[in-house]
Short mmCIF file of C-alpha atoms in Angstrom, two decimals:
data_model
loop_
_atom_site.label_atom_id
_atom_site.label_comp_id
_atom_site.label_asym_id
_atom_site.label_seq_id
_atom_site.Cartn_x
_atom_site.Cartn_y
_atom_site.Cartn_z
CA UNK A 1134 -56.06 -60.47 10.65
CA UNK A 1135 -53.06 -61.57 12.72
CA UNK A 1136 -50.71 -60.73 9.84
CA UNK A 1137 -52.32 -57.33 9.48
CA UNK A 1138 -51.89 -56.60 13.18
CA UNK A 1139 -48.29 -57.82 12.98
CA UNK A 1140 -47.60 -55.55 10.01
CA UNK A 1141 -49.15 -52.58 11.76
CA UNK A 1142 -47.06 -53.34 14.81
CA UNK A 1143 -43.85 -53.54 12.81
CA UNK A 1144 -44.57 -50.24 11.02
CA UNK A 1145 -45.43 -48.60 14.33
CA UNK A 1146 -42.22 -49.81 15.87
CA UNK A 1147 -40.21 -48.48 12.93
CA UNK A 1148 -41.87 -45.08 13.21
CA UNK A 1149 -41.12 -44.91 16.91
CA UNK A 1150 -37.48 -45.89 16.26
CA UNK A 1151 -37.10 -43.24 13.54
CA UNK A 1152 -38.64 -40.52 15.70
CA UNK A 1153 -36.43 -41.54 18.61
CA UNK A 1154 -33.35 -41.54 16.39
CA UNK A 1155 -34.23 -38.06 15.04
CA UNK A 1156 -34.71 -36.68 18.54
CA UNK A 1157 -31.44 -38.27 19.66
CA UNK A 1158 -29.55 -36.84 16.69
CA UNK A 1159 -31.00 -33.39 17.29
CA UNK A 1160 -30.09 -33.58 20.92
CA UNK A 1161 -26.48 -34.54 20.12
CA UNK A 1162 -25.96 -32.12 17.20
CA UNK A 1163 -23.45 -29.34 17.72
CA UNK A 1164 -24.28 -25.71 16.94
CA UNK A 1165 -22.64 -24.32 13.80
CA UNK A 1166 -19.18 -23.00 14.53
CA UNK A 1167 -18.85 -19.26 13.86
CA UNK A 1168 -16.70 -18.05 11.00
CA UNK A 1169 -13.44 -17.25 12.79
CA UNK A 1170 -11.31 -14.27 11.66
CA UNK A 1171 -7.93 -13.33 13.12
CA UNK A 1172 -6.77 -9.82 12.33
CA UNK A 1173 -3.91 -7.51 13.14
CA UNK A 1174 -6.10 -4.38 13.03
CA UNK A 1175 -9.59 -3.09 12.37
CA UNK A 1176 -11.35 -5.26 14.95
CA UNK A 1177 -14.27 -2.85 15.46
CA UNK A 1178 -14.79 -2.37 11.71
CA UNK A 1179 -14.71 -6.11 11.04
CA UNK A 1180 -17.09 -6.72 13.94
CA UNK A 1181 -19.60 -4.43 12.24
CA UNK A 1182 -19.18 -6.38 9.01
CA UNK A 1183 -19.73 -9.58 10.98
CA UNK A 1184 -23.04 -8.33 12.37
CA UNK A 1185 -24.23 -7.57 8.85
CA UNK A 1186 -23.10 -10.96 7.58
CA UNK A 1187 -24.92 -12.72 10.42
CA UNK A 1188 -28.12 -10.80 9.73
CA UNK A 1189 -27.92 -11.76 6.06
CA UNK A 1190 -26.86 -15.40 6.33
CA UNK A 1191 -27.68 -16.47 9.87
CA UNK A 1192 -24.06 -17.50 10.46
CA UNK A 1193 -22.15 -15.96 13.34
CA UNK A 1194 -18.77 -14.28 12.80
CA UNK A 1195 -16.11 -14.16 15.51
CA UNK A 1196 -13.34 -11.53 15.26
CA UNK A 1197 -10.19 -12.06 17.32
CA UNK A 1198 -6.77 -10.44 17.59
CA UNK A 1199 -4.82 -12.80 19.86
CA UNK A 1200 -1.32 -11.99 21.03
CA UNK A 1201 1.42 -13.49 18.84
CA UNK A 1202 -1.27 -14.79 16.55
CA UNK A 1203 1.04 -15.03 13.52
CA UNK A 1204 3.11 -17.69 15.29
CA UNK A 1205 -0.06 -19.28 16.66
CA UNK A 1206 -1.60 -19.41 13.21
CA UNK A 1207 1.45 -21.18 11.77
CA UNK A 1208 1.33 -23.80 14.53
CA UNK A 1209 -2.44 -24.35 14.61
CA UNK A 1210 -2.89 -24.39 10.83
CA UNK A 1211 -0.40 -27.27 10.57
CA UNK A 1212 -2.60 -29.12 13.08
CA UNK A 1213 -5.80 -28.50 11.13
CA UNK A 1214 -6.99 -25.76 13.49
CA UNK A 1215 -7.00 -21.97 13.73
CA UNK A 1216 -8.99 -19.25 11.96
CA UNK A 1217 -10.85 -19.45 8.68
CA UNK A 1218 -9.58 -16.01 7.60
CA UNK A 1219 -6.31 -14.35 8.59
CA UNK A 1220 -5.65 -10.64 7.97
CA UNK A 1221 -2.00 -9.57 8.10
CA UNK A 1222 0.76 -7.83 6.17
CA UNK A 1223 1.52 -9.32 2.76
CA UNK A 1224 5.18 -10.10 3.46
CA UNK A 1225 4.24 -13.22 5.46
CA UNK A 1226 1.91 -14.67 2.83
CA UNK A 1227 4.60 -16.12 0.56
CA UNK A 1228 6.01 -18.29 3.35
CA UNK A 1229 2.52 -19.38 4.35
CA UNK A 1230 1.79 -20.43 0.78
CA UNK A 1231 5.00 -22.46 0.59
CA UNK A 1232 4.01 -24.20 3.81
CA UNK A 1233 0.58 -25.05 2.34
CA UNK A 1234 -1.30 -22.92 4.87
CA UNK A 1235 -3.32 -20.78 2.43
CA UNK A 1236 -5.90 -21.50 -0.26
CA UNK A 1237 -5.39 -19.89 -3.69
CA UNK A 1238 -7.93 -17.13 -4.30
CA UNK A 1239 -9.47 -16.12 -7.61
CA UNK A 1240 -10.58 -12.48 -7.76
CA UNK A 1241 -13.43 -11.46 -10.03
CA UNK A 1242 -12.75 -9.35 -13.09
CA UNK A 1243 -14.53 -6.42 -11.42
CA UNK A 1244 -12.34 -6.66 -8.33
CA UNK A 1245 -9.16 -6.80 -10.41
CA UNK A 1246 -10.30 -3.74 -12.33
CA UNK A 1247 -10.96 -1.70 -9.18
CA UNK A 1248 -7.94 -2.67 -7.07
CA UNK A 1249 -4.64 -0.78 -7.25
CA UNK A 1250 -2.08 -2.71 -9.29
CA UNK A 1251 0.51 -2.11 -6.56
CA UNK A 1252 -1.82 -3.83 -4.08
CA UNK A 1253 -2.32 -6.90 -6.25
CA UNK A 1254 1.29 -7.38 -7.40
CA UNK A 1255 2.92 -8.65 -4.16
CA UNK A 1256 0.03 -11.10 -3.65
CA UNK A 1257 0.11 -12.55 -7.17
CA UNK A 1258 0.88 -16.25 -7.60
CA UNK A 1259 2.50 -17.81 -10.68
CA UNK A 1260 -0.89 -19.11 -11.90
CA UNK A 1261 -2.51 -15.63 -11.61
CA UNK A 1262 -4.41 -16.55 -8.47
CA UNK A 1263 -3.83 -14.57 -5.29
CA UNK A 1264 -2.25 -15.41 -1.94
CA UNK A 1265 -4.80 -13.11 -0.32
CA UNK A 1266 -7.20 -10.31 -1.13
CA UNK A 1267 -5.67 -6.82 -0.69
CA UNK A 1268 -7.49 -4.62 1.79
CA UNK A 1269 -5.24 -1.70 2.65
CA UNK A 1270 -1.89 -0.11 1.78
CA UNK A 1271 0.41 1.99 3.91
CA UNK A 1272 3.66 3.83 3.37
CA UNK A 1273 5.63 6.88 4.47
CA UNK A 1274 4.57 10.52 4.15
CA UNK A 1275 6.01 13.93 5.01
CA UNK A 1276 4.50 15.81 7.94
CA UNK A 1277 5.07 19.57 7.83
CA UNK A 1278 4.36 22.14 10.52
CA UNK A 1279 1.99 24.88 9.35
CA UNK A 1280 3.15 27.28 12.06
CA UNK A 1281 6.74 27.05 10.87
CA UNK A 1282 6.41 26.70 7.08
CA UNK A 1283 4.13 28.14 4.41
CA UNK A 1284 4.17 24.94 2.32
CA UNK A 1285 5.78 21.53 2.14
CA UNK A 1286 8.93 21.17 0.01
CA UNK A 1287 8.77 18.97 -3.05
CA UNK A 1288 12.56 18.51 -3.22
CA UNK A 1289 15.36 18.59 -0.64
CA UNK A 1290 17.04 21.23 -2.81
CA UNK A 1291 14.57 23.65 -1.19
CA UNK A 1292 15.98 22.97 2.29
CA UNK A 1293 18.56 25.81 2.33
CA UNK A 1294 15.92 28.45 1.60
CA UNK A 1295 13.54 26.96 4.17
CA UNK A 1296 16.31 26.91 6.77
CA UNK A 1297 17.00 30.62 6.20
CA UNK A 1298 13.32 31.37 6.76
CA UNK A 1299 13.35 29.47 10.05
CA UNK A 1300 16.42 31.36 11.26
CA UNK A 1301 14.67 34.68 10.67
CA UNK A 1302 11.21 33.87 12.00
CA UNK A 1303 11.63 31.58 15.03
CA UNK A 1304 13.97 30.91 17.92
CA UNK A 1305 17.14 28.88 17.54
CA UNK A 1306 15.70 25.75 19.20
CA UNK A 1307 13.79 24.80 16.05
CA UNK A 1308 15.14 22.27 13.56
CA UNK A 1309 14.19 22.08 9.91
CA UNK A 1310 13.99 18.34 9.30
CA UNK A 1311 14.40 15.18 11.29
CA UNK A 1312 13.53 11.57 11.96
CA UNK A 1313 15.50 8.62 13.24
CA UNK A 1314 18.19 8.54 10.52
CA UNK A 1315 19.34 5.10 11.74
CA UNK A 1316 15.93 3.60 10.87
CA UNK A 1317 16.21 1.78 7.53
CA UNK A 1318 12.46 1.96 7.00
CA UNK A 1319 12.47 5.77 7.20
CA UNK A 1320 15.87 6.50 5.63
CA UNK A 1321 16.03 3.85 2.88
CA UNK A 1322 13.92 5.91 0.42
CA UNK A 1323 16.44 8.78 0.57
CA UNK A 1324 19.56 6.59 0.65
CA UNK A 1325 18.46 4.74 -2.51
CA UNK A 1326 16.91 7.63 -4.49
CA UNK A 1327 17.85 7.15 -8.13
CA UNK A 1328 19.11 3.57 -7.62
CA UNK A 1329 17.40 0.77 -9.55
CA UNK A 1330 16.66 -2.45 -7.62
CA UNK A 1331 18.54 -1.42 -4.52
CA UNK A 1332 16.88 -4.36 -2.74
CA UNK A 1333 15.27 -7.24 -4.61
CA UNK A 1334 14.82 -10.99 -4.75
CA UNK A 1335 16.79 -12.51 -7.63
CA UNK A 1336 15.81 -15.39 -9.94
CA UNK A 1337 17.34 -17.89 -7.53
CA UNK A 1338 15.13 -16.61 -4.72
CA UNK A 1339 17.95 -14.88 -2.84
CA UNK A 1340 17.59 -11.43 -1.28
CA UNK A 1341 20.06 -9.08 -2.95
CA UNK A 1342 21.15 -5.62 -1.85
CA UNK A 1343 22.81 -3.35 -4.42
CA UNK A 1344 23.71 -0.07 -2.73
CA UNK A 1345 27.48 0.17 -3.12
CA UNK A 1346 27.12 2.88 -5.77
CA UNK A 1347 28.26 6.44 -6.30
CA UNK A 1348 24.62 7.53 -6.15
CA UNK A 1349 23.98 6.15 -2.65
CA UNK A 1350 27.22 7.78 -1.46
CA UNK A 1351 26.01 11.14 -2.78
CA UNK A 1352 22.61 10.65 -1.15
CA UNK A 1353 24.17 9.91 2.22
CA UNK A 1354 26.50 12.87 1.92
CA UNK A 1355 23.44 15.03 1.33
CA UNK A 1356 21.75 13.66 4.47
CA UNK A 1357 24.93 14.16 6.52
CA UNK A 1358 25.03 17.75 5.29
CA UNK A 1359 21.62 18.37 6.89
CA UNK A 1360 23.15 17.45 10.25
CA UNK A 1361 26.42 19.32 9.67
CA UNK A 1362 24.53 22.47 8.60
CA UNK A 1363 22.47 22.37 11.78
CA UNK A 1364 19.18 21.63 10.01
CA UNK A 1365 18.79 18.20 11.63
CA UNK A 1366 19.63 17.29 15.25
CA UNK A 1367 22.12 14.50 15.87
CA UNK A 1368 20.90 11.22 17.31
CA UNK A 1369 17.19 11.96 16.94
CA UNK A 1370 15.05 8.99 17.99
CA UNK A 1371 11.56 8.17 16.75
CA UNK A 1372 9.96 9.29 20.01
CA UNK A 1373 11.99 12.49 20.23
CA UNK A 1374 11.12 13.41 16.64
CA UNK A 1375 7.41 13.05 17.41
CA UNK A 1376 7.78 15.08 20.60
CA UNK A 1377 9.69 17.92 18.94
CA UNK A 1378 7.29 18.05 16.01
CA UNK A 1379 4.32 18.12 18.41
CA UNK A 1380 5.94 20.98 20.34
CA UNK A 1381 6.59 23.08 17.20
CA UNK A 1382 10.33 22.42 17.50
CA UNK A 1383 10.62 20.52 14.21
CA UNK A 1384 9.35 21.76 10.85
CA UNK A 1385 9.52 18.55 8.76
CA UNK A 1386 9.25 14.91 9.79
CA UNK A 1387 9.07 11.67 7.84
CA UNK A 1388 6.50 9.33 9.35
CA UNK A 1389 3.42 7.30 8.58
CA UNK A 1390 -0.35 7.49 8.91
CA UNK A 1391 0.00 5.57 12.17
CA UNK A 1392 1.51 8.78 13.66
CA UNK A 1393 -1.47 10.95 12.79
CA UNK A 1394 -3.63 10.24 15.83
CA UNK A 1395 -0.80 11.14 18.21
CA UNK A 1396 -0.13 14.38 16.36
CA UNK A 1397 -3.82 15.24 16.42
CA UNK A 1398 -3.96 14.67 20.16
CA UNK A 1399 -1.01 17.04 20.64
CA UNK A 1400 -2.89 19.87 18.93
CA UNK A 1401 -0.05 20.72 16.54
CA UNK A 1402 -1.15 22.36 13.27
CA UNK A 1403 0.32 20.13 10.59
CA UNK A 1404 -0.08 19.24 6.96
CA UNK A 1405 0.69 16.04 5.05
CA UNK A 1406 2.53 15.80 1.74
CA UNK A 1407 4.37 13.29 -0.41
CA UNK A 1408 8.03 12.65 0.35
CA UNK A 1409 10.31 15.21 -1.30
CA UNK A 1410 12.58 14.19 -4.15
CA UNK A 1411 16.33 13.92 -3.55
CA UNK A 1412 17.89 16.58 -5.79
CA UNK A 1413 15.49 15.69 -8.59
CA UNK A 1414 15.59 11.94 -7.98
CA UNK A 1415 12.29 10.37 -6.81
CA UNK A 1416 12.56 8.52 -3.51
CA UNK A 1417 11.48 4.89 -3.26
CA UNK A 1418 9.77 4.11 0.06
CA UNK A 1419 8.70 0.65 1.08
CA UNK A 1420 4.98 0.00 1.14
CA UNK A 1421 2.98 -2.76 2.76
CA UNK A 1422 -0.33 -4.41 1.89
CA UNK A 1423 -2.73 -5.59 4.56
CA UNK A 1424 -4.35 -8.67 3.03
CA UNK A 1425 -6.96 -11.29 3.88
CA UNK A 1426 -6.11 -14.93 3.27
CA UNK A 1427 -8.21 -18.06 3.71
CA UNK A 1428 -6.67 -20.89 5.68
CA UNK A 1429 -6.19 -24.17 3.84
CA UNK A 1430 -7.56 -25.83 7.00
CA UNK A 1431 -10.79 -23.86 7.03
CA UNK A 1432 -13.89 -26.04 7.28
CA UNK A 1433 -15.91 -23.21 5.72
CA UNK A 1434 -13.89 -21.94 2.75
CA UNK A 1435 -16.96 -21.02 0.71
CA UNK A 1436 -18.44 -19.10 3.63
CA UNK A 1437 -15.12 -17.28 4.07
CA UNK A 1438 -15.11 -16.39 0.37
CA UNK A 1439 -18.65 -15.08 0.65
CA UNK A 1440 -17.76 -12.84 3.60
CA UNK A 1441 -14.75 -11.35 1.85
CA UNK A 1442 -16.22 -10.96 -1.61
CA UNK A 1443 -19.80 -9.92 -0.83
CA UNK A 1444 -19.42 -7.96 2.41
CA UNK A 1445 -15.90 -6.55 2.61
CA UNK A 1446 -14.55 -6.23 -0.94
CA UNK A 1447 -17.35 -4.09 -2.35
CA UNK A 1448 -17.53 -0.32 -2.90
CA UNK A 1449 -19.71 0.10 0.20
CA UNK A 1450 -17.59 -2.33 2.22
CA UNK A 1451 -14.31 -0.62 1.36
CA UNK A 1452 -15.81 2.81 2.12
CA UNK A 1453 -16.82 1.59 5.57
CA UNK A 1454 -13.42 -0.05 6.12
CA UNK A 1455 -11.62 3.18 5.14
CA UNK A 1456 -13.76 5.36 7.38
CA UNK A 1457 -12.69 3.43 10.46
CA UNK A 1458 -9.15 2.56 9.48
CA UNK A 1459 -6.41 4.06 11.63
CA UNK A 1460 -3.81 3.97 8.87
CA UNK A 1461 -3.35 3.52 5.17
CA UNK A 1462 -5.66 3.65 2.18
CA UNK A 1463 -8.05 0.99 0.94
CA UNK A 1464 -6.66 -1.14 -1.84
CA UNK A 1465 -9.88 -1.42 -3.85
CA UNK A 1466 -12.75 0.88 -4.83
CA UNK A 1467 -11.02 3.84 -3.19
CA UNK A 1468 -11.22 7.56 -4.01
CA UNK A 1469 -8.09 9.14 -2.53
CA UNK A 1470 -8.20 12.51 -4.29
CA UNK A 1471 -9.87 14.55 -1.53
CA UNK A 1472 -7.72 13.52 1.43
CA UNK A 1473 -4.11 14.85 1.59
CA UNK A 1474 -2.96 11.90 3.72
CA UNK A 1475 -4.42 9.41 1.26
CA UNK A 1476 -2.95 11.25 -1.70
CA UNK A 1477 0.51 11.29 -0.11
CA UNK A 1478 0.35 7.57 0.69
CA UNK A 1479 -0.81 6.81 -2.84
CA UNK A 1480 2.15 8.68 -4.33
CA UNK A 1481 4.56 6.81 -2.06
CA UNK A 1482 2.98 3.51 -3.09
CA UNK A 1483 3.16 4.32 -6.78
CA UNK A 1484 6.83 5.30 -6.76
CA UNK A 1485 7.87 2.87 -4.02
CA UNK A 1486 8.54 -0.84 -3.76
CA UNK A 1487 6.57 -3.54 -1.97
CA UNK A 1488 8.19 -4.81 1.21
CA UNK A 1489 9.97 -8.03 0.18
CA UNK A 1490 8.47 -11.10 1.78
CA UNK A 1491 11.77 -12.91 2.29
CA UNK A 1492 13.15 -14.79 5.31
CA UNK A 1493 16.38 -12.74 5.11
CA UNK A 1494 14.63 -9.42 5.75
CA UNK A 1495 15.57 -9.40 9.47
CA UNK A 1496 19.22 -9.59 8.39
CA UNK A 1497 18.63 -6.63 6.09
CA UNK A 1498 17.06 -4.52 8.86
CA UNK A 1499 19.86 -5.32 11.32
CA UNK A 1500 22.66 -4.79 8.81
CA UNK A 1501 21.38 -1.47 7.47
CA UNK A 1502 20.54 -0.17 10.96
CA UNK A 1503 24.13 -0.84 11.98
CA UNK A 1504 25.44 0.81 8.80
CA UNK A 1505 23.35 3.95 9.27
CA UNK A 1506 24.34 4.21 12.92
CA UNK A 1507 28.01 4.01 11.97
CA UNK A 1508 27.60 6.56 9.16
CA UNK A 1509 25.82 9.21 11.21
CA UNK A 1510 28.08 8.69 14.22
CA UNK A 1511 31.05 8.98 11.82
CA UNK A 1512 32.54 5.64 12.84
CA UNK A 1513 32.56 4.58 9.17
CA UNK A 1514 32.33 6.31 5.83
CA UNK A 1515 29.16 5.69 3.80
CA UNK A 1516 31.12 3.50 1.37
CA UNK A 1517 32.61 1.34 4.14
CA UNK A 1518 29.34 0.94 6.06
CA UNK A 1519 27.22 0.13 3.03
CA UNK A 1520 29.76 -2.34 1.65
CA UNK A 1521 29.80 -4.21 4.95
CA UNK A 1522 25.99 -4.28 5.09
CA UNK A 1523 25.77 -5.42 1.48
CA UNK A 1524 28.19 -8.28 2.09
CA UNK A 1525 26.21 -9.49 5.10
CA UNK A 1526 22.88 -9.43 3.26
CA UNK A 1527 24.20 -10.98 0.06
CA UNK A 1528 26.12 -13.81 1.75
CA UNK A 1529 23.91 -16.94 1.62
#
């Protein structure tokens, strides 16, 4: 009887200890950390995706766009912190992979089939995995003023006839074509029209610029002729080009989808078309891919994969992302045939080149900006300016 009472007492004590331990553990447990996403754009659209994900899985999603978050990500990820998912332009992803900051991603066969090849290519790793999932592409387009022109030109060879029409129909304060000619991003497609691999990364991993050619000299002479003929104003800045186009003082302007909202607010009647060819030679604009990568330090990599693959990278998800996007076209499951802006971007992407993700790109931008400034201010000939820029970029 005593043994039985002792046994019952021991069992009772154990039960009390287990219950107490369970209560203590529950009291000390931390709530599940939300899936953290840092993004350079599309906060409102991603927030809507997050609400849907939470309703489906019970896990919260937190969308942030902190200032200087690229630099913050690089610092925090090396310390085992930071976001689970980072959404940014593709040209930073290569360096992040080399630093061990990103997990390799393996797209499904369906996703590969329904994503643009140009979106996948700059994110491809040697083992066929991806640095990040492509979400959106952007590139340059041609804006044309419907009050000044009947249609957009498909080749710059049409400029003389268009200029004659402007002289007859409008006052003399209207220019035919213009943008900031000293901007490499805007002018590079025309400078390098017809040139193969004008800017590329060689087998040794070095950025190489090959523009000291007779073709680039001819292209620049053509652009200088637009200024000399009075079709383009000298020293036009980005802001001034937008202002003059908005005020019906400029008939043609090279820009991007990011300019559309400002033009719409101005009330100008404009159309969008693909960039014109350069005397029969297709231009080669840069294009960029907005991509989503998963941090190697994420404590929830499978949850991050689920969010991207099941909520965002689906036909319905991409349609929602496109409807709220302020620039570019979706990289996957997109139908771009009905929208002139989307069609123009798609053509630029297909005939353009992906922005190189190389540490020497700042040197390229600075060198070519200086060269273009010197060319259009006539401080140097095109041959002299381009040779100097090429030497600077190609010197290790």
